[in-house]
Amino acid sequence: MTPQEIKQVNKTARKVALVTGGAIRLGRAIALELARTGFDVAVNYHRSAAFAYATAAAITALGARVVTIRADVAKPAEARRLVAETVRRLGRLDLLVNNAGVFWRTPWDTVTPADFDRFIAVNVKGAFFCSQAAARAMGRRGGRIINLADVGAERPWPGYIPYAISKAGVVMLTRGLAAALAPRIQVNAVGPGAVLLPEDFPHESKRRLRAKIPMGRLGHPDDVAAAVRFFATCPDYITGQILYVDGGATAV
Ligand SMILES: NC(=O)c1ccc[n+]([C@@H]2O[C@H](COP(=O)([O-])OP(=O)(O)OC[C@H]3O[C@@H](n4cnc5c(N)ncnc54)[C@H](OP(=O)(O)O)[C@@H]3O)[C@@H](O)[C@H]2O)c1
């Protein structure tokens, strides 16, 4: 192929998105929405192999190319391999969605150093080192990074301090990388409110949570996926922004 022909192929090639933790729950909804938007998708998983294959089958049914890649994003070497494998198998990388995260209740007097380390390792370092590898792989063509923050980055929750600190870290990571990577790469974050609660979340706490949301309901995964689609397709002048998808919870 002549350089002109190669340029033409690159121009017409479909864009590629990598979604970390894309097998289940919000990650799955985001991966499917990006496939509907016209992206080919790399679905990263850590433990949920069977769910990753099911998500991949649903993406194939939408007519997009898809690969599943197992990696622990908390390990920087695996984050680098994840990005490299995405590019090797799908040909390029245009969008990284840092969705993988860990969340559990940690009352302040029972938090252990291991709890703290895990929140930071997955939620902050995982997102950072995936972004570092992705920004290198995107090269001169540039691209986008979208992080999953949380309203907990803005509002103190006494039972979840290390998690909330990690998500406050994701907010600053978003702003810092937006500044560092402009104008080549836009970096934004979606901050869900209560969408899919852990299965063991107490019924009464759920009711009280819902009562505080102006929209009167919990969020739906598609609400979050629509916000991700917005940042994936919006004008490139929008960068370093945090969009809370919380039914108005942070507005009151
Ligand atoms: N659900 C909500 O209402 C809500 C609200 C606010 C913010 N968020 C944020 O939105 C994102 C998704 O939420 P979710 O509730 O769908 O999450 P989730 O159910 O807790 O699922 C976590 C996802 O992260 C992946 N993951 C965890 N550790 C990983 C690691 N070391 N390496 C690679 N992947 C890893 C899991 O993969 P495997 O299952 O394959 O191990 C899974 O796909 C998270 O960042 C969360 O903090 C969610």
PDB file of C-alpha atoms and ligand atoms in Angstrom:
ATOM      1  CA  MET A   1       0.000   0.000   0.000  1.00  0.00           C
ATOM      2  CA  THR A   2       1.160   3.501  -0.720  1.00  0.00           C
ATOM      3  CA  PRO A   3       1.365   5.930   2.223  1.00  0.00           C
ATOM      4  CA  GLN A   4      -1.736   7.656   0.786  1.00  0.00           C
ATOM      5  CA  GLU A   5      -3.649   4.362   0.799  1.00  0.00           C
ATOM      6  CA  ILE A   6      -2.546   3.629   4.373  1.00  0.00           C
ATOM      7  CA  LYS A   7      -3.671   7.118   5.382  1.00  0.00           C
ATOM      8  CA  GLN A   8      -7.064   6.451   3.769  1.00  0.00           C
ATOM      9  CA  VAL A   9      -7.455   3.113   5.607  1.00  0.00           C
ATOM     10  CA  ASN A  10      -6.582   4.791   8.912  1.00  0.00           C
ATOM     11  CA  LYS A  11      -9.107   7.518   8.200  1.00  0.00           C
ATOM     12  CA  THR A  12     -11.953   5.147   7.463  1.00  0.00           C
ATOM     13  CA  ALA A  13     -11.110   2.614  10.189  1.00  0.00           C
ATOM     14  CA  ARG A  14     -13.620   2.420  13.010  1.00  0.00           C
ATOM     15  CA  LYS A  15     -12.557   3.973  16.279  1.00  0.00           C
ATOM     16  CA  VAL A  16     -11.553   1.679  19.129  1.00  0.00           C
ATOM     17  CA  ALA A  17     -12.562   2.038  22.789  1.00  0.00           C
ATOM     18  CA  LEU A  18     -11.091   0.164  25.746  1.00  0.00           C
ATOM     19  CA  VAL A  19     -13.420  -0.182  28.744  1.00  0.00           C
ATOM     20  CA  THR A  20     -11.768  -1.388  31.954  1.00  0.00           C
ATOM     21  CA  GLY A  21     -14.026  -3.572  34.080  1.00  0.00           C
ATOM     22  CA  GLY A  22     -16.315  -3.756  31.052  1.00  0.00           C
ATOM     23  CA  ALA A  23     -17.827  -7.195  31.699  1.00  0.00           C
ATOM     24  CA  ILE A  24     -20.555  -6.337  34.187  1.00  0.00           C
ATOM     25  CA  ARG A  25     -22.877  -3.646  35.553  1.00  0.00           C
ATOM     26  CA  LEU A  26     -21.964  -0.063  34.556  1.00  0.00           C
ATOM     27  CA  GLY A  27     -18.949  -1.166  32.516  1.00  0.00           C
ATOM     28  CA  ARG A  28     -21.121  -3.475  30.424  1.00  0.00           C
ATOM     29  CA  ALA A  29     -23.700  -0.719  29.809  1.00  0.00           C
ATOM     30  CA  ILE A  30     -20.894   1.645  28.741  1.00  0.00           C
ATOM     31  CA  ALA A  31     -19.273  -0.940  26.441  1.00  0.00           C
ATOM     32  CA  LEU A  32     -22.616  -1.664  24.731  1.00  0.00           C
ATOM     33  CA  GLU A  33     -23.412   2.033  24.347  1.00  0.00           C
ATOM     34  CA  LEU A  34     -20.025   2.696  22.747  1.00  0.00           C
ATOM     35  CA  ALA A  35     -20.589  -0.201  20.333  1.00  0.00           C
ATOM     36  CA  ARG A  36     -23.976   1.354  19.409  1.00  0.00           C
ATOM     37  CA  THR A  37     -22.174   4.678  18.891  1.00  0.00           C
ATOM     38  CA  GLY A  38     -19.831   3.100  16.324  1.00  0.00           C
ATOM     39  CA  PHE A  39     -16.773   2.045  18.330  1.00  0.00           C
ATOM     40  CA  ASP A  40     -15.094  -1.331  18.233  1.00  0.00           C
ATOM     41  CA  VAL A  41     -14.537  -2.338  21.837  1.00  0.00           C
ATOM     42  CA  ALA A  42     -11.923  -4.024  24.012  1.00  0.00           C
ATOM     43  CA  VAL A  43     -13.662  -5.363  27.130  1.00  0.00           C
ATOM     44  CA  ASN A  44     -11.262  -5.696  30.039  1.00  0.00           C
ATOM     45  CA  TYR A  45     -12.119  -7.973  32.931  1.00  0.00           C
ATOM     46  CA  HIS A  46     -10.311  -9.202  36.011  1.00  0.00           C
ATOM     47  CA  ARG A  47     -12.381 -12.012  37.567  1.00  0.00           C
ATOM     48  CA  SER A  48     -15.615 -11.993  35.536  1.00  0.00           C
ATOM     49  CA  ALA A  49     -14.471 -14.032  32.514  1.00  0.00           C
ATOM     50  CA  ALA A  50     -17.872 -15.594  31.716  1.00  0.00           C
ATOM     51  CA  PHE A  51     -19.612 -12.218  31.949  1.00  0.00           C
ATOM     52  CA  ALA A  52     -16.952 -10.679  29.692  1.00  0.00           C
ATOM     53  CA  TYR A  53     -17.685 -13.298  27.018  1.00  0.00           C
ATOM     54  CA  ALA A  54     -21.426 -12.603  27.337  1.00  0.00           C
ATOM     55  CA  THR A  55     -20.843  -8.853  26.967  1.00  0.00           C
ATOM     56  CA  ALA A  56     -18.628  -9.542  23.957  1.00  0.00           C
ATOM     57  CA  ALA A  57     -21.379 -11.639  22.357  1.00  0.00           C
ATOM     58  CA  ALA A  58     -23.858  -8.775  22.846  1.00  0.00           C
ATOM     59  CA  ILE A  59     -21.388  -6.345  21.238  1.00  0.00           C
ATOM     60  CA  THR A  60     -20.845  -8.684  18.285  1.00  0.00           C
ATOM     61  CA  ALA A  61     -24.617  -8.815  17.828  1.00  0.00           C
ATOM     62  CA  LEU A  62     -24.551  -5.012  17.477  1.00  0.00           C
ATOM     63  CA  GLY A  63     -22.141  -5.359  14.544  1.00  0.00           C
ATOM     64  CA  ALA A  64     -18.982  -4.066  16.257  1.00  0.00           C
ATOM     65  CA  ARG A  65     -15.647  -5.838  16.563  1.00  0.00           C
ATOM     66  CA  VAL A  66     -14.818  -6.854  20.124  1.00  0.00           C
ATOM     67  CA  VAL A  67     -12.024  -8.507  22.089  1.00  0.00           C
ATOM     68  CA  THR A  68     -11.932  -9.539  25.751  1.00  0.00           C
ATOM     69  CA  ILE A  69      -8.699  -9.020  27.676  1.00  0.00           C
ATOM     70  CA  ARG A  70      -7.997 -10.203  31.191  1.00  0.00           C
ATOM     71  CA  ALA A  71      -5.822  -7.825  33.237  1.00  0.00           C
ATOM     72  CA  ASP A  72      -5.513  -6.543  36.802  1.00  0.00           C
ATOM     73  CA  VAL A  73      -5.366  -2.772  36.322  1.00  0.00           C
ATOM     74  CA  ALA A  74      -3.914  -2.335  39.805  1.00  0.00           C
ATOM     75  CA  LYS A  75      -0.637  -3.704  38.412  1.00  0.00           C
ATOM     76  CA  PRO A  76       1.023  -1.096  36.160  1.00  0.00           C
ATOM     77  CA  ALA A  77       2.705  -3.779  34.025  1.00  0.00           C
ATOM     78  CA  GLU A  78      -0.716  -5.365  33.355  1.00  0.00           C
ATOM     79  CA  ALA A  79      -2.204  -1.957  32.570  1.00  0.00           C
ATOM     80  CA  ARG A  80       0.519  -1.485  29.947  1.00  0.00           C
ATOM     81  CA  ARG A  81      -0.070  -4.969  28.540  1.00  0.00           C
ATOM     82  CA  LEU A  82      -3.824  -4.331  28.398  1.00  0.00           C
ATOM     83  CA  VAL A  83      -3.345  -1.245  26.252  1.00  0.00           C
ATOM     84  CA  ALA A  84      -0.697  -2.920  24.069  1.00  0.00           C
ATOM     85  CA  GLU A  85      -2.955  -5.934  23.505  1.00  0.00           C
ATOM     86  CA  THR A  86      -5.886  -3.692  22.574  1.00  0.00           C
ATOM     87  CA  VAL A  87      -3.779  -1.980  19.906  1.00  0.00           C
ATOM     88  CA  ARG A  88      -2.322  -5.274  18.682  1.00  0.00           C
ATOM     89  CA  ARG A  89      -5.724  -6.956  18.328  1.00  0.00           C
ATOM     90  CA  LEU A  90      -7.927  -4.041  17.231  1.00  0.00           C
ATOM     91  CA  GLY A  91      -5.338  -1.938  15.427  1.00  0.00           C
ATOM     92  CA  ARG A  92      -5.563   1.355  17.308  1.00  0.00           C
ATOM     93  CA  LEU A  93      -6.874   3.072  20.431  1.00  0.00           C
ATOM     94  CA  ASP A  94      -9.048   6.192  20.417  1.00  0.00           C
ATOM     95  CA  LEU A  95     -10.877   6.089  23.741  1.00  0.00           C
ATOM     96  CA  LEU A  96     -10.059   4.728  27.184  1.00  0.00           C
ATOM     97  CA  VAL A  97     -12.840   4.457  29.774  1.00  0.00           C
ATOM     98  CA  ASN A  98     -11.403   3.946  33.259  1.00  0.00           C
ATOM     99  CA  ASN A  99     -14.438   2.214  34.738  1.00  0.00           C
ATOM    100  CA  ALA A 100     -12.812  -0.540  36.854  1.00  0.00           C
ATOM    101  CA  GLY A 101     -13.172   0.155  40.523  1.00  0.00           C
ATOM    102  CA  VAL A 102     -13.585  -1.343  43.963  1.00  0.00           C
ATOM    103  CA  PHE A 103     -16.146  -0.283  46.553  1.00  0.00           C
ATOM    104  CA  TRP A 104     -17.006  -1.559  49.994  1.00  0.00           C
ATOM    105  CA  ARG A 105     -18.056  -0.079  53.306  1.00  0.00           C
ATOM    106  CA  THR A 106     -15.230   0.890  55.674  1.00  0.00           C
ATOM    107  CA  PRO A 107     -16.375   2.526  58.957  1.00  0.00           C
ATOM    108  CA  TRP A 108     -13.496   4.812  60.031  1.00  0.00           C
ATOM    109  CA  ASP A 109     -12.480   2.766  63.093  1.00  0.00           C
ATOM    110  CA  THR A 110     -12.235  -0.508  61.185  1.00  0.00           C
ATOM    111  CA  VAL A 111     -10.296   0.693  58.094  1.00  0.00           C
ATOM    112  CA  THR A 112      -7.093  -1.303  57.621  1.00  0.00           C
ATOM    113  CA  PRO A 113      -3.984  -0.229  55.706  1.00  0.00           C
ATOM    114  CA  ALA A 114      -4.779  -3.028  53.246  1.00  0.00           C
ATOM    115  CA  ASP A 115      -8.264  -1.564  52.600  1.00  0.00           C
ATOM    116  CA  PHE A 116      -6.730   1.845  51.971  1.00  0.00           C
ATOM    117  CA  ASP A 117      -4.049   0.472  49.640  1.00  0.00           C
ATOM    118  CA  ARG A 118      -6.588  -1.444  47.555  1.00  0.00           C
ATOM    119  CA  PHE A 119      -8.844   1.585  46.974  1.00  0.00           C
ATOM    120  CA  ILE A 120      -5.875   3.656  45.854  1.00  0.00           C
ATOM    121  CA  ALA A 121      -4.275   0.838  43.824  1.00  0.00           C
ATOM    122  CA  VAL A 122      -7.364   0.057  41.721  1.00  0.00           C
ATOM    123  CA  ASN A 123      -9.341   3.303  41.646  1.00  0.00           C
ATOM    124  CA  VAL A 124      -6.497   5.818  41.337  1.00  0.00           C
ATOM    125  CA  LYS A 125      -3.270   4.110  40.268  1.00  0.00           C
ATOM    126  CA  GLY A 126      -5.163   1.767  37.947  1.00  0.00           C
ATOM    127  CA  ALA A 127      -6.797   4.695  36.173  1.00  0.00           C
ATOM    128  CA  PHE A 128      -3.537   6.641  36.085  1.00  0.00           C
ATOM    129  CA  PHE A 129      -1.335   3.907  34.618  1.00  0.00           C
ATOM    130  CA  CYS A 130      -3.970   2.810  32.093  1.00  0.00           C
ATOM    131  CA  SER A 131      -4.163   6.486  31.049  1.00  0.00           C
ATOM    132  CA  GLN A 132      -0.391   6.802  30.812  1.00  0.00           C
ATOM    133  CA  ALA A 133      -0.165   3.738  28.551  1.00  0.00           C
ATOM    134  CA  ALA A 134      -3.199   4.835  26.513  1.00  0.00           C
ATOM    135  CA  ALA A 135      -1.899   8.374  25.996  1.00  0.00           C
ATOM    136  CA  ARG A 136       1.339   6.922  24.641  1.00  0.00           C
ATOM    137  CA  ALA A 137      -0.531   4.476  22.389  1.00  0.00           C
ATOM    138  CA  MET A 138      -2.886   7.161  21.012  1.00  0.00           C
ATOM    139  CA  GLY A 139       0.132   8.941  19.578  1.00  0.00           C
ATOM    140  CA  ARG A 140      -0.182  12.013  17.429  1.00  0.00           C
ATOM    141  CA  ARG A 141      -3.725  11.141  16.321  1.00  0.00           C
ATOM    142  CA  GLY A 142      -4.811  11.805  19.911  1.00  0.00           C
ATOM    143  CA  GLY A 143      -7.950  10.531  21.575  1.00  0.00           C
ATOM    144  CA  ARG A 144     -10.044  10.700  24.710  1.00  0.00           C
ATOM    145  CA  ILE A 145     -10.004   9.400  28.256  1.00  0.00           C
ATOM    146  CA  ILE A 146     -13.138   9.191  30.403  1.00  0.00           C
ATOM    147  CA  ASN A 147     -12.870   8.352  34.105  1.00  0.00           C
ATOM    148  CA  LEU A 148     -15.589   7.094  36.423  1.00  0.00           C
ATOM    149  CA  ALA A 149     -15.630   9.326  39.486  1.00  0.00           C
ATOM    150  CA  ASP A 150     -18.468   9.388  42.046  1.00  0.00           C
ATOM    151  CA  VAL A 151     -20.560  11.984  43.885  1.00  0.00           C
ATOM    152  CA  GLY A 152     -18.681  10.638  46.927  1.00  0.00           C
ATOM    153  CA  ALA A 153     -15.744  12.761  45.727  1.00  0.00           C
ATOM    154  CA  GLU A 154     -17.843  15.832  46.623  1.00  0.00           C
ATOM    155  CA  ARG A 155     -19.908  14.704  49.611  1.00  0.00           C
ATOM    156  CA  PRO A 156     -18.499  13.146  52.798  1.00  0.00           C
ATOM    157  CA  TRP A 157     -19.825   9.671  53.578  1.00  0.00           C
ATOM    158  CA  PRO A 158     -18.572   8.645  57.029  1.00  0.00           C
ATOM    159  CA  GLY A 159     -18.749   4.927  56.252  1.00  0.00           C
ATOM    160  CA  TYR A 160     -16.740   5.133  53.009  1.00  0.00           C
ATOM    161  CA  ILE A 161     -13.818   7.519  53.633  1.00  0.00           C
ATOM    162  CA  PRO A 162     -10.976   5.691  51.765  1.00  0.00           C
ATOM    163  CA  TYR A 163     -13.270   5.021  48.761  1.00  0.00           C
ATOM    164  CA  ALA A 164     -14.345   8.686  48.662  1.00  0.00           C
ATOM    165  CA  ILE A 165     -10.711   9.809  48.915  1.00  0.00           C
ATOM    166  CA  SER A 166      -9.879   7.566  45.950  1.00  0.00           C
ATOM    167  CA  LYS A 167     -12.678   9.126  43.886  1.00  0.00           C
ATOM    168  CA  ALA A 168     -11.543  12.641  44.891  1.00  0.00           C
ATOM    169  CA  GLY A 169      -8.199  11.448  43.505  1.00  0.00           C
ATOM    170  CA  VAL A 170      -9.922  10.475  40.265  1.00  0.00           C
ATOM    171  CA  VAL A 171     -11.310  14.020  39.990  1.00  0.00           C
ATOM    172  CA  MET A 172      -7.831  15.543  40.345  1.00  0.00           C
ATOM    173  CA  LEU A 173      -6.352  12.906  38.037  1.00  0.00           C
ATOM    174  CA  THR A 174      -8.918  14.000  35.441  1.00  0.00           C
ATOM    175  CA  ARG A 175      -8.000  17.675  35.746  1.00  0.00           C
ATOM    176  CA  GLY A 176      -4.256  17.022  35.901  1.00  0.00           C
ATOM    177  CA  LEU A 177      -4.219  14.757  32.844  1.00  0.00           C
ATOM    178  CA  ALA A 178      -6.534  17.117  30.946  1.00  0.00           C
ATOM    179  CA  ALA A 179      -3.927  19.845  31.401  1.00  0.00           C
ATOM    180  CA  ALA A 180      -0.960  17.556  30.714  1.00  0.00           C
ATOM    181  CA  LEU A 181      -2.380  15.913  27.585  1.00  0.00           C
ATOM    182  CA  ALA A 182      -4.039  18.907  25.874  1.00  0.00           C
ATOM    183  CA  PRO A 183      -4.505  19.557  23.042  1.00  0.00           C
ATOM    184  CA  ARG A 184      -3.909  15.969  21.861  1.00  0.00           C
ATOM    185  CA  ILE A 185      -6.210  14.140  24.289  1.00  0.00           C
ATOM    186  CA  GLN A 186      -9.368  15.245  26.105  1.00  0.00           C
ATOM    187  CA  VAL A 187      -9.840  13.903  29.632  1.00  0.00           C
ATOM    188  CA  ASN A 188     -13.199  14.121  31.404  1.00  0.00           C
ATOM    189  CA  ALA A 189     -15.036  12.259  34.151  1.00  0.00           C
ATOM    190  CA  VAL A 190     -18.556  11.028  34.748  1.00  0.00           C
ATOM    191  CA  GLY A 191     -19.574  11.009  38.403  1.00  0.00           C
ATOM    192  CA  PRO A 192     -22.523   8.693  39.027  1.00  0.00           C
ATOM    193  CA  GLY A 193     -24.685   9.029  42.099  1.00  0.00           C
ATOM    194  CA  ALA A 194     -26.400   5.912  43.406  1.00  0.00           C
ATOM    195  CA  VAL A 195     -27.031   3.680  40.388  1.00  0.00           C
ATOM    196  CA  LEU A 196     -26.380  -0.007  41.033  1.00  0.00           C
ATOM    197  CA  LEU A 197     -25.895  -0.567  44.746  1.00  0.00           C
ATOM    198  CA  PRO A 198     -24.044  -3.604  46.077  1.00  0.00           C
ATOM    199  CA  GLU A 199     -26.402  -6.580  46.436  1.00  0.00           C
ATOM    200  CA  ASP A 200     -26.067  -6.581  50.245  1.00  0.00           C
ATOM    201  CA  PHE A 201     -26.898  -2.850  50.576  1.00  0.00           C
ATOM    202  CA  PRO A 202     -29.498  -2.574  53.389  1.00  0.00           C
ATOM    203  CA  HIS A 203     -33.064  -1.967  52.177  1.00  0.00           C
ATOM    204  CA  GLU A 204     -33.686   0.840  54.674  1.00  0.00           C
ATOM    205  CA  SER A 205     -30.479   2.693  53.652  1.00  0.00           C
ATOM    206  CA  LYS A 206     -31.566   2.385  50.018  1.00  0.00           C
ATOM    207  CA  ARG A 207     -34.949   3.929  50.843  1.00  0.00           C
ATOM    208  CA  ARG A 208     -33.293   6.842  52.695  1.00  0.00           C
ATOM    209  CA  LEU A 209     -30.861   7.361  49.829  1.00  0.00           C
ATOM    210  CA  ARG A 210     -33.680   7.501  47.285  1.00  0.00           C
ATOM    211  CA  ALA A 211     -35.595  10.019  49.427  1.00  0.00           C
ATOM    212  CA  LYS A 212     -32.646  12.464  49.182  1.00  0.00           C
ATOM    213  CA  ILE A 213     -32.507  12.400  45.354  1.00  0.00           C
ATOM    214  CA  PRO A 214     -34.499  15.260  43.757  1.00  0.00           C
ATOM    215  CA  MET A 215     -35.385  13.037  40.775  1.00  0.00           C
ATOM    216  CA  GLY A 216     -36.913  10.532  43.210  1.00  0.00           C
ATOM    217  CA  ARG A 217     -35.175   7.431  41.856  1.00  0.00           C
ATOM    218  CA  LEU A 218     -31.805   5.755  41.656  1.00  0.00           C
ATOM    219  CA  GLY A 219     -29.908   6.151  38.417  1.00  0.00           C
ATOM    220  CA  HIS A 220     -30.024   3.616  35.581  1.00  0.00           C
ATOM    221  CA  PRO A 221     -26.812   2.283  33.972  1.00  0.00           C
ATOM    222  CA  ASP A 222     -28.011   3.795  30.682  1.00  0.00           C
ATOM    223  CA  ASP A 223     -27.998   7.267  32.326  1.00  0.00           C
ATOM    224  CA  VAL A 224     -24.285   6.830  33.015  1.00  0.00           C
ATOM    225  CA  ALA A 225     -23.566   5.286  29.608  1.00  0.00           C
ATOM    226  CA  ALA A 226     -25.242   8.284  27.913  1.00  0.00           C
ATOM    227  CA  ALA A 227     -22.917  10.663  29.781  1.00  0.00           C
ATOM    228  CA  VAL A 228     -19.912   8.593  28.678  1.00  0.00           C
ATOM    229  CA  ARG A 229     -21.176   8.719  25.091  1.00  0.00           C
ATOM    230  CA  PHE A 230     -21.431  12.504  25.425  1.00  0.00           C
ATOM    231  CA  PHE A 231     -17.765  12.843  26.421  1.00  0.00           C
ATOM    232  CA  ALA A 232     -16.787  10.341  23.710  1.00  0.00           C
ATOM    233  CA  THR A 233     -18.388  12.438  20.978  1.00  0.00           C
ATOM    234  CA  CYS A 234     -18.551  16.047  22.255  1.00  0.00           C
ATOM    235  CA  PRO A 235     -16.473  18.923  20.842  1.00  0.00           C
ATOM    236  CA  ASP A 236     -12.802  18.596  21.773  1.00  0.00           C
ATOM    237  CA  TYR A 237     -12.906  21.997  23.478  1.00  0.00           C
ATOM    238  CA  ILE A 238     -14.557  20.242  26.447  1.00  0.00           C
ATOM    239  CA  THR A 239     -11.831  18.824  28.684  1.00  0.00           C
ATOM    240  CA  GLY A 240     -11.055  18.522  32.397  1.00  0.00           C
ATOM    241  CA  GLN A 241     -14.762  18.442  33.280  1.00  0.00           C
ATOM    242  CA  ILE A 242     -16.694  16.348  35.788  1.00  0.00           C
ATOM    243  CA  LEU A 243     -20.308  15.550  34.893  1.00  0.00           C
ATOM    244  CA  TYR A 244     -22.363  14.310  37.840  1.00  0.00           C
ATOM    245  CA  VAL A 245     -25.155  11.930  36.867  1.00  0.00           C
ATOM    246  CA  ASP A 246     -26.990  11.853  40.164  1.00  0.00           C
ATOM    247  CA  GLY A 247     -30.626  12.906  39.732  1.00  0.00           C
ATOM    248  CA  GLY A 248     -29.750  16.303  41.224  1.00  0.00           C
ATOM    249  CA  ALA A 249     -28.238  14.942  44.471  1.00  0.00           C
ATOM    250  CA  THR A 250     -25.187  17.241  44.396  1.00  0.00           C
ATOM    251  CA  ALA A 251     -27.345  20.241  43.407  1.00  0.00           C
ATOM    252  CA  VAL A 252     -29.153  20.418  46.756  1.00  0.00           C
TER     253      VAL A 252
HETATM  254  N1  LIG B   1     -22.678   1.405  40.777  1.00  0.00           N
HETATM  255  C1  LIG B   1     -22.851   2.659  41.154  1.00  0.00           C
HETATM  256  O1  LIG B   1     -23.959   3.064  41.565  1.00  0.00           O
HETATM  257  C2  LIG B   1     -21.705   3.623  41.083  1.00  0.00           C
HETATM  258  C3  LIG B   1     -21.860   4.876  41.663  1.00  0.00           C
HETATM  259  C4  LIG B   1     -20.821   5.769  41.594  1.00  0.00           C
HETATM  260  C5  LIG B   1     -19.642   5.435  40.947  1.00  0.00           C
HETATM  261  N2  LIG B   1     -19.509   4.210  40.403  1.00  0.00           N
HETATM  262  C6  LIG B   1     -18.236   3.876  39.724  1.00  0.00           C
HETATM  263  O2  LIG B   1     -18.521   3.361  38.445  1.00  0.00           O
HETATM  264  C7  LIG B   1     -17.618   2.306  38.120  1.00  0.00           C
HETATM  265  C8  LIG B   1     -18.405   1.024  37.839  1.00  0.00           C
HETATM  266  O3  LIG B   1     -19.265   0.763  38.918  1.00  0.00           O
HETATM  267  P1  LIG B   1     -19.930  -0.668  39.148  1.00  0.00           P
HETATM  268  O4  LIG B   1     -20.839  -0.530  40.315  1.00  0.00           O
HETATM  269  O5  LIG B   1     -20.435  -1.202  37.857  1.00  0.00           O
HETATM  270  O6  LIG B   1     -18.641  -1.470  39.614  1.00  0.00           O
HETATM  271  P2  LIG B   1     -18.585  -2.937  40.256  1.00  0.00           P
HETATM  272  O7  LIG B   1     -19.852  -3.659  40.167  1.00  0.00           O
HETATM  273  O8  LIG B   1     -17.989  -2.766  41.598  1.00  0.00           O
HETATM  274  O9  LIG B   1     -17.625  -3.625  39.238  1.00  0.00           O
HETATM  275  C9  LIG B   1     -16.316  -3.304  39.293  1.00  0.00           C
HETATM  276  C10 LIG B   1     -15.715  -3.581  37.949  1.00  0.00           C
HETATM  277  O10 LIG B   1     -14.351  -3.247  38.118  1.00  0.00           O
HETATM  278  C11 LIG B   1     -13.592  -4.363  37.738  1.00  0.00           C
HETATM  279  N3  LIG B   1     -12.383  -4.445  38.544  1.00  0.00           N
HETATM  280  C12 LIG B   1     -12.266  -4.401  39.905  1.00  0.00           C
HETATM  281  N4  LIG B   1     -10.976  -4.536  40.243  1.00  0.00           N
HETATM  282  C13 LIG B   1     -10.279  -4.672  39.074  1.00  0.00           C
HETATM  283  C14 LIG B   1      -8.918  -4.841  38.769  1.00  0.00           C
HETATM  284  N5  LIG B   1      -7.987  -4.897  39.722  1.00  0.00           N
HETATM  285  N6  LIG B   1      -8.558  -4.938  37.463  1.00  0.00           N
HETATM  286  C15 LIG B   1      -9.479  -4.869  36.481  1.00  0.00           C
HETATM  287  N7  LIG B   1     -10.789  -4.718  36.721  1.00  0.00           N
HETATM  288  C16 LIG B   1     -11.181  -4.618  37.996  1.00  0.00           C
HETATM  289  C17 LIG B   1     -14.450  -5.589  37.936  1.00  0.00           C
HETATM  290  O11 LIG B   1     -13.996  -6.568  37.061  1.00  0.00           O
HETATM  291  P3  LIG B   1     -14.208  -8.153  37.334  1.00  0.00           P
HETATM  292  O12 LIG B   1     -15.646  -8.305  37.783  1.00  0.00           O
HETATM  293  O13 LIG B   1     -13.918  -8.771  36.018  1.00  0.00           O
HETATM  294  O14 LIG B   1     -13.227  -8.580  38.398  1.00  0.00           O
HETATM  295  C18 LIG B   1     -15.825  -5.029  37.565  1.00  0.00           C
HETATM  296  O15 LIG B   1     -16.020  -5.121  36.178  1.00  0.00           O
HETATM  297  C19 LIG B   1     -16.686   2.180  39.319  1.00  0.00           C
HETATM  298  O16 LIG B   1     -15.524   2.924  39.082  1.00  0.00           O
HETATM  299  C20 LIG B   1     -17.485   2.783  40.456  1.00  0.00           C
HETATM  300  O17 LIG B   1     -16.668   3.304  41.487  1.00  0.00           O
HETATM  301  C21 LIG B   1     -20.519   3.289  40.459  1.00  0.00           C
END
